[in-house]
Structure formats: C-alpha cells, structure tokens
Tab-separated table of C-alpha atoms in Angstrom:
chain	number	residue	atom	x	y	z
A	1	UNK	CA	4.330	-1.613	15.756
A	2	UNK	CA	6.201	-2.539	12.544
A	3	UNK	CA	4.320	-5.856	12.456
A	4	UNK	CA	1.006	-3.961	12.466
A	5	UNK	CA	2.225	-1.765	9.590
A	6	UNK	CA	3.412	-4.830	7.669
A	7	UNK	CA	0.038	-6.516	8.092
A	8	UNK	CA	-1.851	-3.400	6.948
A	9	UNK	CA	0.360	-3.075	3.869
A	10	UNK	CA	0.092	-6.769	2.952
A	11	UNK	CA	-3.695	-6.619	3.202
A	12	UNK	CA	-3.756	-3.465	1.110
A	13	UNK	CA	-1.469	-4.940	-1.572
A	14	UNK	CA	-3.770	-7.956	-1.816
A	15	UNK	CA	-6.771	-5.657	-2.298
A	16	UNK	CA	-5.013	-3.642	-5.002
A	17	UNK	CA	-3.955	-6.751	-6.933
A	18	UNK	CA	-7.400	-8.341	-6.717
A	19	UNK	CA	-9.783	-5.399	-6.962
A	20	UNK	CA	-8.101	-3.000	-9.391
A	21	UNK	CA	-8.336	-4.233	-12.959
A	22	UNK	CA	-5.780	-1.655	-14.103
A	23	UNK	CA	-3.077	-2.968	-11.774
A	24	UNK	CA	-0.479	-5.271	-13.352
A	25	UNK	CA	1.384	-5.831	-10.087
A	26	UNK	CA	1.631	-4.411	-6.595
A	27	UNK	CA	4.258	-5.470	-4.067
A	28	UNK	CA	5.308	-4.288	-0.640
A	29	UNK	CA	8.938	-4.788	0.337
A	30	UNK	CA	11.125	-4.004	3.331
A	31	UNK	CA	14.508	-2.366	3.293
A	32	UNK	CA	17.139	-5.077	3.691
A	33	UNK	CA	18.308	-5.170	7.285
A	34	UNK	CA	15.458	-3.043	8.622
A	35	UNK	CA	12.101	-3.935	10.093
A	36	UNK	CA	10.921	-0.326	10.016
A	37	UNK	CA	11.148	0.798	6.373
A	38	UNK	CA	8.670	-0.356	3.747
A	39	UNK	CA	8.275	0.464	0.062
A	40	UNK	CA	5.323	-0.110	-2.254
A	41	UNK	CA	5.968	-0.970	-5.905
A	42	UNK	CA	2.997	-0.704	-8.238
A	43	UNK	CA	2.664	-1.117	-11.985
A	44	UNK	CA	-0.498	-0.001	-13.741
A	45	UNK	CA	-1.667	-0.496	-17.316
A	46	UNK	CA	-1.943	3.239	-17.978
A	47	UNK	CA	-2.145	6.657	-16.367
A	48	UNK	CA	-5.923	6.435	-15.911
A	49	UNK	CA	-5.516	3.216	-13.908
A	50	UNK	CA	-2.895	4.912	-11.729
A	51	UNK	CA	-5.183	7.897	-11.109
A	52	UNK	CA	-8.099	5.565	-10.298
A	53	UNK	CA	-5.845	3.732	-7.826
A	54	UNK	CA	-5.421	6.964	-5.873
A	55	UNK	CA	-9.173	7.355	-5.575
A	56	UNK	CA	-10.024	3.900	-4.223
A	57	UNK	CA	-11.821	3.393	-0.950
A	58	UNK	CA	-9.192	0.896	0.204
A	59	UNK	CA	-6.406	3.498	-0.239
A	60	UNK	CA	-8.308	6.089	1.770
A	61	UNK	CA	-8.998	3.496	4.483
A	62	UNK	CA	-5.323	2.495	4.586
A	63	UNK	CA	-4.181	6.105	4.921
A	64	UNK	CA	-6.484	6.601	7.908
A	65	UNK	CA	-5.133	3.452	9.557
A	66	UNK	CA	-1.512	4.382	8.801
A	67	UNK	CA	-1.570	7.965	10.127
A	68	UNK	CA	-0.156	7.064	13.554
A	69	UNK	CA	2.759	5.203	11.945
A	70	UNK	CA	3.820	7.632	9.227
A	71	UNK	CA	6.986	9.701	9.656
A	72	UNK	CA	6.630	13.452	9.548
A	73	UNK	CA	9.220	16.093	8.714
C-alpha cells in the first residue's frame, strides 16, 4: 500500500514541476525510518502560483486517488 502511495506522489510531483510554471520546486520525502509517512515540499514564485496549484486538474485527480490511503481523525 505505501508503495502505491509513493508512486502516486512521485508522479504528481513530476507533473507539478513540469506543468506549473509558477513552481520553483516540488519534492516528496519520507519520514526517516518510516515507509508510511510522506511529506510534500513545494516552493512557488508567488501567492498566485500557489493558489493556481490548488486548482490544477492533476491535484484534484491525485486527491481522488489518495482518498483510500489518507488518515482521518
């Protein structure tokens, strides 16, 4: 299961870096010593680029694919 999540996140990070002109960098990392915890680190040129990032089709697609894997309170 964590390998599927890792693959989805790597694909998504590639899309962000290559399709969003306002993105300076976008990385996905794992918590040291854990296969189950991921973090995304994005840097955008300005607030408008960050807002546009949240409205992309690839983000909405990722969120649909990730629903079964996301932790809930």
